Tab-separated table of C-alpha atoms and ligand atoms in Angstrom:
chain	number	residue	atom	x	y	z
A	1	UNK	CA	-143.496	115.334	-92.394
A	2	UNK	CA	-145.805	114.108	-89.644
A	3	UNK	CA	-147.638	111.430	-91.623
A	4	UNK	CA	-146.365	108.731	-93.956
A	5	UNK	CA	-147.114	109.426	-97.622
A	6	UNK	CA	-149.636	107.349	-99.541
A	7	UNK	CA	-147.471	104.878	-101.408
A	8	UNK	CA	-149.597	103.527	-104.243
A	9	UNK	CA	-147.842	100.603	-105.821
A	10	UNK	CA	-148.250	97.113	-107.099
A	11	UNK	CA	-144.748	96.779	-108.465
A	12	UNK	CA	-141.525	97.549	-106.695
A	13	UNK	CA	-138.483	97.998	-108.902
A	14	UNK	CA	-135.236	96.485	-107.668
A	15	UNK	CA	-131.934	98.110	-108.556
A	16	UNK	CA	-130.480	94.771	-109.626
A	17	UNK	CA	-131.086	91.052	-109.690
A	18	UNK	CA	-129.202	90.423	-106.465
A	19	UNK	CA	-131.448	92.732	-104.416
A	20	UNK	CA	-134.597	91.223	-105.945
A	21	UNK	CA	-133.361	87.793	-104.837
A	22	UNK	CA	-132.598	89.094	-101.356
A	23	UNK	CA	-135.871	90.979	-100.920
A	24	UNK	CA	-138.516	88.427	-101.835
A	25	UNK	CA	-138.007	85.286	-99.825
A	26	UNK	CA	-137.754	86.991	-96.420
A	27	UNK	CA	-141.452	87.889	-96.421
A	28	UNK	CA	-141.215	90.415	-93.592
A	29	UNK	CA	-143.047	93.686	-93.116
A	30	UNK	CA	-140.719	96.529	-93.964
A	31	UNK	CA	-139.432	94.850	-97.123
A	32	UNK	CA	-141.289	96.032	-100.172
A	33	UNK	CA	-141.622	92.982	-102.372
A	34	UNK	CA	-144.919	93.232	-104.245
A	35	UNK	CA	-148.090	95.248	-103.562
A	36	UNK	CA	-150.133	92.312	-102.289
A	37	UNK	CA	-147.853	92.021	-99.264
A	38	UNK	CA	-148.547	95.646	-98.374
A	39	UNK	CA	-146.371	98.721	-98.443
A	40	UNK	CA	-145.149	101.471	-96.141
A	41	UNK	CA	-148.561	103.181	-95.701
A	42	UNK	CA	-150.258	99.938	-94.654
A	43	UNK	CA	-147.348	98.949	-92.406
A	44	UNK	CA	-147.559	102.300	-90.596
A	45	UNK	CA	-151.197	101.641	-89.765
A	46	UNK	CA	-150.537	98.038	-88.727
A	47	UNK	CA	-147.654	99.160	-86.490
A	48	UNK	CA	-149.769	101.853	-84.846
A	49	UNK	CA	-152.516	99.305	-84.101
A	50	UNK	CA	-149.933	96.909	-82.665
A	51	UNK	CA	-148.537	99.682	-80.506
A	52	UNK	CA	-151.888	100.437	-78.824
A	53	UNK	CA	-152.539	96.743	-77.966
A	54	UNK	CA	-150.379	95.726	-74.993
A	55	UNK	CA	-148.725	92.329	-75.553
A	56	UNK	CA	-149.122	92.394	-79.337
A	57	UNK	CA	-146.451	91.257	-81.777
A	58	UNK	CA	-148.207	92.340	-84.964
A	59	UNK	CA	-151.387	93.304	-86.788
A	60	UNK	CA	-152.825	92.080	-90.074
A	61	UNK	CA	-155.137	94.390	-92.036
A	62	UNK	CA	-158.174	93.137	-93.964
A	63	UNK	CA	-160.522	94.800	-96.455
A	64	UNK	CA	-163.393	94.745	-93.908
A	65	UNK	CA	-164.148	93.744	-90.348
A	66	UNK	CA	-165.919	90.645	-91.605
A	67	UNK	CA	-162.837	89.705	-93.632
A	68	UNK	CA	-160.798	90.052	-90.409
A	69	UNK	CA	-163.215	87.724	-88.586
A	70	UNK	CA	-163.008	85.174	-91.411
A	71	UNK	CA	-159.227	85.530	-91.754
A	72	UNK	CA	-158.591	85.111	-88.026
A	73	UNK	CA	-160.867	82.054	-87.735
A	74	UNK	CA	-159.311	80.433	-90.799
A	75	UNK	CA	-155.856	81.031	-89.317
A	76	UNK	CA	-156.581	79.019	-86.176
A	77	UNK	CA	-158.994	76.300	-87.343
A	78	UNK	CA	-158.662	73.143	-89.440
A	79	UNK	CA	-161.202	70.646	-90.758
A	80	UNK	CA	-162.294	68.387	-87.895
A	81	UNK	CA	-161.914	71.124	-85.261
A	82	UNK	CA	-164.763	72.503	-83.192
A	83	UNK	CA	-165.451	76.187	-82.481
A	84	UNK	CA	-167.449	77.789	-79.666
A	85	UNK	CA	-169.210	81.033	-80.577
A	86	UNK	CA	-170.807	83.452	-78.138
A	87	UNK	CA	-174.551	83.494	-78.830
A	88	UNK	CA	-174.690	87.296	-78.933
A	89	UNK	CA	-172.016	87.558	-81.628
A	90	UNK	CA	-172.271	89.940	-84.552
A	91	UNK	CA	-174.554	88.262	-87.102
A	92	UNK	CA	-171.969	87.773	-89.906
A	93	UNK	CA	-169.726	86.016	-87.356
A	94	UNK	CA	-172.547	83.547	-86.727
A	95	UNK	CA	-172.982	83.189	-90.499
A	96	UNK	CA	-169.260	82.404	-90.888
A	97	UNK	CA	-169.635	79.586	-88.342
A	98	UNK	CA	-172.868	78.160	-89.737
A	99	UNK	CA	-171.863	78.733	-93.367
A	100	UNK	CA	-168.312	78.655	-94.662
A	101	UNK	CA	-166.701	77.009	-91.627
A	102	UNK	CA	-169.354	74.282	-91.598
A	103	UNK	CA	-168.698	73.583	-95.256
A	104	UNK	CA	-165.004	73.318	-94.461
A	105	UNK	CA	-165.625	70.702	-91.801
A	106	UNK	CA	-165.431	72.886	-88.682
A	107	UNK	CA	-168.183	72.201	-86.177
A	108	UNK	CA	-169.619	75.005	-84.089
A	109	UNK	CA	-171.630	75.436	-80.928
A	110	UNK	CA	-173.196	78.640	-79.629
A	111	UNK	CA	-172.918	79.358	-75.907
A	112	UNK	CA	-174.351	81.824	-73.418
A	113	UNK	CA	-171.361	83.960	-72.319
A	114	UNK	CA	-173.091	84.777	-69.019
A	115	UNK	CA	-173.420	81.092	-68.048
A	116	UNK	CA	-169.875	79.994	-67.271
A	117	UNK	CA	-170.810	76.449	-66.245
A	118	UNK	CA	-172.620	75.634	-69.481
A	119	UNK	CA	-169.737	77.255	-71.390
A	120	UNK	CA	-167.294	74.973	-69.617
A	121	UNK	CA	-169.472	72.006	-70.528
A	122	UNK	CA	-169.623	73.016	-74.207
A	123	UNK	CA	-165.960	72.130	-74.851
A	124	UNK	CA	-165.056	68.826	-76.438
A	125	UNK	CA	-161.665	67.363	-77.289
A	126	UNK	CA	-161.771	68.920	-80.713
A	127	UNK	CA	-162.572	72.459	-79.508
A	128	UNK	CA	-159.702	74.562	-80.772
A	129	UNK	CA	-161.096	78.086	-80.622
A	130	UNK	CA	-163.580	80.270	-78.776
A	131	UNK	CA	-165.139	83.402	-80.276
A	132	UNK	CA	-165.999	86.193	-77.832
A	133	UNK	CA	-167.522	89.611	-78.239
A	134	UNK	CA	-167.676	92.129	-75.392
A	135	UNK	CA	-170.169	93.683	-75.027
A	136	UNK	CA	-172.334	91.491	-77.272
A	137	UNK	CA	-173.670	92.919	-80.520
A	138	UNK	CA	-177.015	94.722	-80.197
A	139	UNK	CA	-177.969	93.417	-76.744
A	140	UNK	CA	-174.785	94.646	-75.022
A	141	UNK	CA	-174.265	91.905	-72.422
A	142	UNK	CA	-170.842	92.227	-70.760
A	143	UNK	CA	-169.147	88.890	-70.111
A	144	UNK	CA	-166.231	87.893	-67.906
A	145	UNK	CA	-163.603	87.784	-70.653
A	146	UNK	CA	-160.607	87.048	-68.378
A	147	UNK	CA	-162.411	84.003	-66.955
A	148	UNK	CA	-163.764	82.754	-70.319
A	149	UNK	CA	-160.311	83.136	-71.901
A	150	UNK	CA	-158.652	81.401	-68.945
A	151	UNK	CA	-160.996	78.417	-69.270
A	152	UNK	CA	-160.365	78.268	-73.026
A	153	UNK	CA	-156.624	78.147	-72.416
A	154	UNK	CA	-157.045	75.460	-69.757
A	155	UNK	CA	-158.961	73.396	-72.331
A	156	UNK	CA	-156.280	73.863	-74.988
A	157	UNK	CA	-158.253	76.313	-77.139
A	158	UNK	CA	-157.349	79.818	-78.297
A	159	UNK	CA	-159.710	82.708	-77.686
A	160	UNK	CA	-160.501	85.397	-80.217
A	161	UNK	CA	-162.294	88.579	-79.228
A	162	UNK	CA	-164.265	90.971	-81.400
A	163	UNK	CA	-163.045	94.159	-79.721
A	164	UNK	CA	-164.717	96.623	-82.093
A	165	UNK	CA	-166.885	98.248	-79.383
A	166	UNK	CA	-164.183	99.310	-76.945
A	167	UNK	CA	-161.072	99.220	-79.161
A	168	UNK	CA	-157.765	98.570	-77.371
A	169	UNK	CA	-158.113	102.011	-75.763
A	170	UNK	CA	-161.091	100.766	-73.739
A	171	UNK	CA	-160.309	97.067	-73.368
A	172	UNK	CA	-156.919	95.339	-73.458
A	173	UNK	CA	-157.904	92.106	-75.218
A	174	UNK	CA	-154.532	90.360	-75.090
A	175	UNK	CA	-153.854	91.710	-71.592
A	176	UNK	CA	-157.118	90.119	-70.462
A	177	UNK	CA	-156.050	86.702	-71.725
A	178	UNK	CA	-157.304	86.611	-75.329
A	179	UNK	CA	-155.018	85.341	-78.075
A	180	UNK	CA	-156.325	87.396	-81.006
A	181	UNK	CA	-158.037	90.784	-80.952
A	182	UNK	CA	-160.226	91.540	-83.969
A	183	UNK	CA	-161.659	94.932	-84.884
A	184	UNK	CA	-163.755	96.458	-87.589
A	185	UNK	CA	-161.741	99.570	-88.397
A	186	UNK	CA	-164.772	100.798	-90.371
A	187	UNK	CA	-166.176	101.911	-86.996
A	188	UNK	CA	-164.086	103.917	-84.493
A	189	UNK	CA	-160.720	103.877	-86.208
A	190	UNK	CA	-162.070	105.227	-89.485
A	191	UNK	CA	-164.476	107.289	-87.425
A	192	UNK	CA	-165.943	109.264	-90.332
A	193	UNK	CA	-168.179	106.679	-92.045
A	194	UNK	CA	-166.102	106.703	-95.207
A	195	UNK	CA	-164.029	103.555	-95.183
A	196	UNK	CA	-164.204	99.766	-94.799
A	197	UNK	CA	-161.376	97.870	-93.109
A	198	UNK	CA	-160.641	95.310	-90.420
A	199	UNK	CA	-157.705	94.146	-88.339
A	200	UNK	CA	-156.527	91.186	-86.296
A	201	UNK	CA	-153.797	91.668	-83.707
A	202	UNK	CA	-151.945	88.860	-81.940
A	203	UNK	CA	-148.943	88.011	-79.834
A	204	UNK	CA	-145.825	86.235	-81.091
A	205	UNK	CA	-147.466	82.782	-81.109
A	206	UNK	CA	-150.221	83.520	-83.596
A	207	UNK	CA	-149.216	86.626	-85.543
A	208	UNK	CA	-147.307	84.624	-88.176
A	209	UNK	CA	-150.279	82.278	-88.668
A	210	UNK	CA	-152.579	85.261	-89.190
A	211	UNK	CA	-150.214	86.822	-91.653
A	212	UNK	CA	-149.526	83.755	-93.774
A	213	UNK	CA	-153.242	82.878	-93.893
A	214	UNK	CA	-154.135	86.379	-95.021
A	215	UNK	CA	-151.410	86.253	-97.681
A	216	UNK	CA	-152.707	82.933	-98.952
A	217	UNK	CA	-156.216	84.370	-99.109
A	218	UNK	CA	-154.818	87.337	-101.037
A	219	UNK	CA	-156.087	89.902	-98.523
A	220	UNK	CA	-154.801	93.428	-98.954
A	221	UNK	CA	-156.036	96.954	-98.180
A	222	UNK	CA	-155.460	100.006	-100.322
A	223	UNK	CA	-152.850	102.547	-99.226
A	224	UNK	CA	-155.444	105.326	-99.599
A	225	UNK	CA	-157.765	103.612	-97.122
A	226	UNK	CA	-154.855	102.832	-94.811
A	227	UNK	CA	-153.955	106.507	-94.813
A	228	UNK	CA	-157.560	107.463	-93.931
A	229	UNK	CA	-157.589	104.895	-91.125
A	230	UNK	CA	-154.292	106.257	-89.765
A	231	UNK	CA	-155.739	109.734	-89.805
A	232	UNK	CA	-158.812	108.493	-87.925
A	233	UNK	CA	-156.659	106.694	-85.384
A	234	UNK	CA	-154.935	109.972	-84.412
A	235	UNK	CA	-158.188	111.352	-82.974
A	236	UNK	CA	-159.859	108.108	-81.899
A	237	UNK	CA	-159.136	108.663	-78.199
A	238	UNK	CA	-160.848	112.047	-77.967
A	239	UNK	CA	-163.738	110.979	-80.185
A	240	UNK	CA	-164.379	107.890	-78.059
A	241	UNK	CA	-164.271	109.941	-74.888
A	242	UNK	CA	-166.747	112.484	-76.205
A	243	UNK	CA	-169.138	109.992	-77.794
A	244	UNK	CA	-169.128	107.883	-74.592
A	245	UNK	CA	-169.982	110.934	-72.535
A	246	UNK	CA	-172.766	111.875	-74.961
A	247	UNK	CA	-174.076	108.291	-74.994
A	248	UNK	CA	-174.282	108.172	-71.194
A	249	UNK	CA	-176.236	111.454	-71.178
A	250	UNK	CA	-178.712	110.119	-73.750
A	251	UNK	CA	-178.921	106.677	-72.056
A	252	UNK	CA	-179.567	108.309	-68.703
A	253	UNK	CA	-182.402	110.356	-70.161
A	254	UNK	CA	-183.919	107.312	-71.908
A	255	UNK	CA	-183.819	105.383	-68.610
A	256	UNK	CA	-186.139	108.008	-67.104
A	257	UNK	CA	-188.769	107.698	-69.840
A	258	UNK	CA	-192.030	105.767	-69.384
A	259	UNK	CA	-191.912	104.568	-73.035
A	260	UNK	CA	-188.632	102.710	-72.372
A	261	UNK	CA	-188.587	99.221	-70.819
A	262	UNK	CA	-184.836	98.867	-70.540
A	263	UNK	CA	-181.636	100.679	-71.473
A	264	UNK	CA	-178.840	98.324	-72.533
A	265	UNK	CA	-175.783	100.509	-71.976
A	266	UNK	CA	-173.033	98.980	-69.824
A	267	UNK	CA	-171.534	102.442	-69.181
A	268	UNK	CA	-174.720	103.496	-67.362
A	269	UNK	CA	-174.697	102.852	-63.594
A	270	UNK	CA	-177.382	100.288	-62.773
A	271	UNK	CA	-177.651	98.963	-66.340
A	272	UNK	CA	-176.931	95.269	-67.070
A	273	UNK	CA	-173.194	94.574	-67.190
A	274	UNK	CA	-172.158	97.846	-65.575
A	275	UNK	CA	-170.180	96.232	-62.720
A	276	UNK	CA	-168.101	94.040	-65.053
A	277	UNK	CA	-167.656	96.948	-67.422
A	278	UNK	CA	-166.233	99.030	-64.579
A	279	UNK	CA	-163.949	96.207	-63.537
A	280	UNK	CA	-162.509	95.387	-66.981
A	281	UNK	CA	-162.846	98.436	-69.235
A	282	UNK	CA	-161.050	101.753	-69.210
A	283	UNK	CA	-163.430	103.322	-71.718
A	284	UNK	CA	-166.483	102.857	-73.868
A	285	UNK	CA	-168.054	104.327	-76.975
A	286	UNK	CA	-171.269	105.825	-78.295
A	287	UNK	CA	-173.027	102.546	-79.107
A	288	UNK	CA	-175.867	101.212	-76.958
A	289	UNK	CA	-179.415	99.911	-77.238
A	290	UNK	CA	-182.777	100.292	-75.581
A	291	UNK	CA	-186.040	98.364	-75.570
A	292	UNK	CA	-189.414	100.064	-76.019
A	293	UNK	CA	-192.184	99.411	-73.515
A	294	UNK	CA	-195.531	98.248	-74.845
A	295	UNK	CA	-194.734	99.319	-78.414
A	296	UNK	CA	-195.800	97.748	-81.693
A	297	UNK	CA	-193.464	97.388	-84.659
A	298	UNK	CA	-195.370	100.221	-86.351
A	299	UNK	CA	-194.797	102.506	-83.376
A	300	UNK	CA	-191.108	101.661	-83.372
A	301	UNK	CA	-190.916	102.486	-87.078
A	302	UNK	CA	-192.739	105.784	-86.423
A	303	UNK	CA	-190.178	106.737	-83.806
A	304	UNK	CA	-187.251	106.016	-86.092
A	305	UNK	CA	-188.874	107.851	-89.014
A	306	UNK	CA	-189.580	110.893	-86.840
A	307	UNK	CA	-185.942	111.379	-85.857
A	308	UNK	CA	-184.326	114.370	-87.523
A	309	UNK	CA	-180.736	114.168	-86.251
A	310	UNK	CA	-180.295	110.386	-86.278
A	311	UNK	CA	-179.698	108.748	-89.630
A	312	UNK	CA	-181.193	105.331	-90.363
A	313	UNK	CA	-178.311	103.139	-91.354
A	314	UNK	CA	-175.974	100.278	-90.580
A	315	UNK	CA	-172.521	100.596	-89.139
A	316	UNK	CA	-171.576	102.893	-86.266
A	317	UNK	CA	-168.612	104.661	-84.701
A	318	UNK	CA	-168.821	107.699	-86.971
A	319	UNK	CA	-169.085	111.353	-85.950
A	320	UNK	CA	-172.833	111.298	-86.674
A	321	UNK	CA	-175.621	109.603	-84.763
A	322	UNK	CA	-177.561	106.640	-86.165
A	323	UNK	CA	-180.589	104.600	-85.122
A	324	UNK	CA	-181.540	101.099	-86.241
A	325	UNK	CA	-184.189	98.618	-85.000
A	326	UNK	CA	-183.200	95.108	-83.944
A	327	UNK	CA	-184.944	91.823	-83.118
A	328	UNK	CA	-182.609	89.507	-81.206
A	329	UNK	CA	-184.723	86.298	-81.287
A	330	UNK	CA	-183.989	85.936	-84.994
A	331	UNK	CA	-180.266	85.811	-84.246
A	332	UNK	CA	-180.145	83.655	-81.123
A	333	UNK	CA	-179.723	79.955	-80.510
A	334	UNK	CA	-179.346	79.522	-76.748
A	335	UNK	CA	-179.817	82.872	-75.001
A	336	UNK	CA	-183.334	83.943	-74.068
A	337	UNK	CA	-184.722	87.243	-75.382
A	338	UNK	CA	-185.988	89.177	-73.595
A	339	UNK	CA	-183.604	87.973	-70.868
A	340	UNK	CA	-185.236	85.816	-68.197
A	341	UNK	CA	-184.610	88.498	-65.561
A	342	UNK	CA	-186.096	91.341	-67.643
A	343	UNK	CA	-188.807	93.272	-65.840
A	344	UNK	CA	-191.167	93.250	-68.817
A	345	UNK	CA	-191.719	90.942	-71.774
A	346	UNK	CA	-190.914	93.744	-74.215
A	347	UNK	CA	-188.561	92.768	-76.991
A	348	UNK	CA	-188.549	95.530	-79.606
A	349	UNK	CA	-185.144	97.163	-79.526
A	350	UNK	CA	-183.452	100.142	-81.093
A	351	UNK	CA	-179.701	100.510	-81.297
A	352	UNK	CA	-178.255	104.005	-81.190
A	353	UNK	CA	-174.810	105.025	-82.297
A	354	UNK	CA	-174.231	108.344	-80.582
A	355	UNK	CA	-171.874	110.682	-82.372
A	356	UNK	CA	-170.318	114.023	-81.572
A	357	UNK	CA	-173.446	116.196	-81.695
A	358	UNK	CA	-174.629	118.124	-78.627
A	359	UNK	CA	-176.365	115.458	-76.487
A	360	UNK	CA	-179.113	117.934	-75.552
A	361	UNK	CA	-180.030	118.197	-79.248
A	362	UNK	CA	-180.103	114.394	-79.531
A	363	UNK	CA	-182.302	114.124	-76.444
A	364	UNK	CA	-184.710	116.739	-77.831
A	365	UNK	CA	-184.848	114.775	-81.085
A	366	UNK	CA	-185.624	111.511	-79.263
A	367	UNK	CA	-188.231	113.303	-77.166
A	368	UNK	CA	-190.158	114.482	-80.207
A	369	UNK	CA	-189.667	111.022	-81.783
A	370	UNK	CA	-191.151	109.265	-78.751
A	371	UNK	CA	-194.073	111.703	-78.788
A	372	UNK	CA	-194.738	110.813	-82.440
A	373	UNK	CA	-195.180	107.109	-81.574
A	374	UNK	CA	-198.227	107.665	-79.387
A	375	UNK	CA	-196.853	105.239	-76.748
A	376	UNK	CA	-197.574	106.495	-73.252
B	1	LIG	C1	-169.512	96.197	-88.079
B	1	LIG	C2	-169.004	95.110	-87.231
B	1	LIG	C3	-168.123	94.154	-87.737
B	1	LIG	C4	-167.793	94.045	-89.208
B	1	LIG	O1	-167.149	95.109	-89.730
B	1	LIG	P1	-167.224	95.567	-91.277
B	1	LIG	O2	-166.049	96.452	-91.354
B	1	LIG	O3	-168.537	96.234	-91.439
B	1	LIG	O4	-167.087	94.341	-92.114
B	1	LIG	C5	-167.601	93.221	-86.869
B	1	LIG	N1	-167.946	93.207	-85.571
B	1	LIG	C6	-168.803	94.097	-85.038
B	1	LIG	C7	-169.133	94.030	-83.596
B	1	LIG	C8	-169.375	95.074	-85.864
B	1	LIG	O5	-170.273	95.917	-85.355
């Protein structure tokens, strides 16, 4: 058969006492010991994710992307350490730093990933890890990951990258100098808005740390979900290609509209981050944002409510398009919003996750939505 079967099991039966004794202590993937250490369906998915990340030695699966973020940070940090977190990180990543990690005695500092000198100055002797995200959540800044990771290494810290946006197909995290690549598989890998999962992939040096930490935390994913994620992974390349193409068409149209102050889509020529995106990425996805010009919160809500083809909902990376408002100042510590170089003071954003629909239909939907706002 083409695909591995769904092996549902907690208990593995050994033929005799000698093989039970031989099987347990090794603690390696590929040896079925007990369900919490995973089974063949989960290993197939982990292996496939390792295979698409150049330089990787292994992948650990987690029950959500947020669990992967927490698991990876807990694998590399100890009480007394300090952590640097990009200021445009996904909100739950910030909450992990300010919440649980703080309680466990790990200090954190947010930094502006576009200001390399202040980043360099943010390290102290205890800085053991740097958290990057590229492009940044919601506001889509593209940072110089190879340079930020190189500086981290020079300072004796490991760098972890949230690579959910591009996936390894669009950005080689380890190849660009990062030590751990984290993804929410709920997004592109699942691809059909029907599963929650996360992963962390690392080279030889850190894979074992990831794995043992996740085992101690009791993290495991179900074989049914692993099978769905594997199925999604088979078509991820073509879905990403199509949704990127659709997103660029929609972004390009939005850029021409008088109601739009700025389009935050690194794939779009002329948009912020486009040059670095072209230098470092081999692909993109359907997720980008835009900022309304001269709109009130009520007008923004009217636009979102008027949309017929876009759902209102969290998450992204599915086959269907979604729209959600965002307000960066509530999630920032050091980066200005709107950015200092923005042409207008507008700050009300909408994030779009463009799916596999016909982009002309999506554009027509946005056109009637913009008309409903009364912004001119
Ligand atoms: C959604 C998301 C996550 C978290 O993933 P879940 O699977 O929803 O827990 C992490 N990082 C980014 C950038 C995300 O958008």
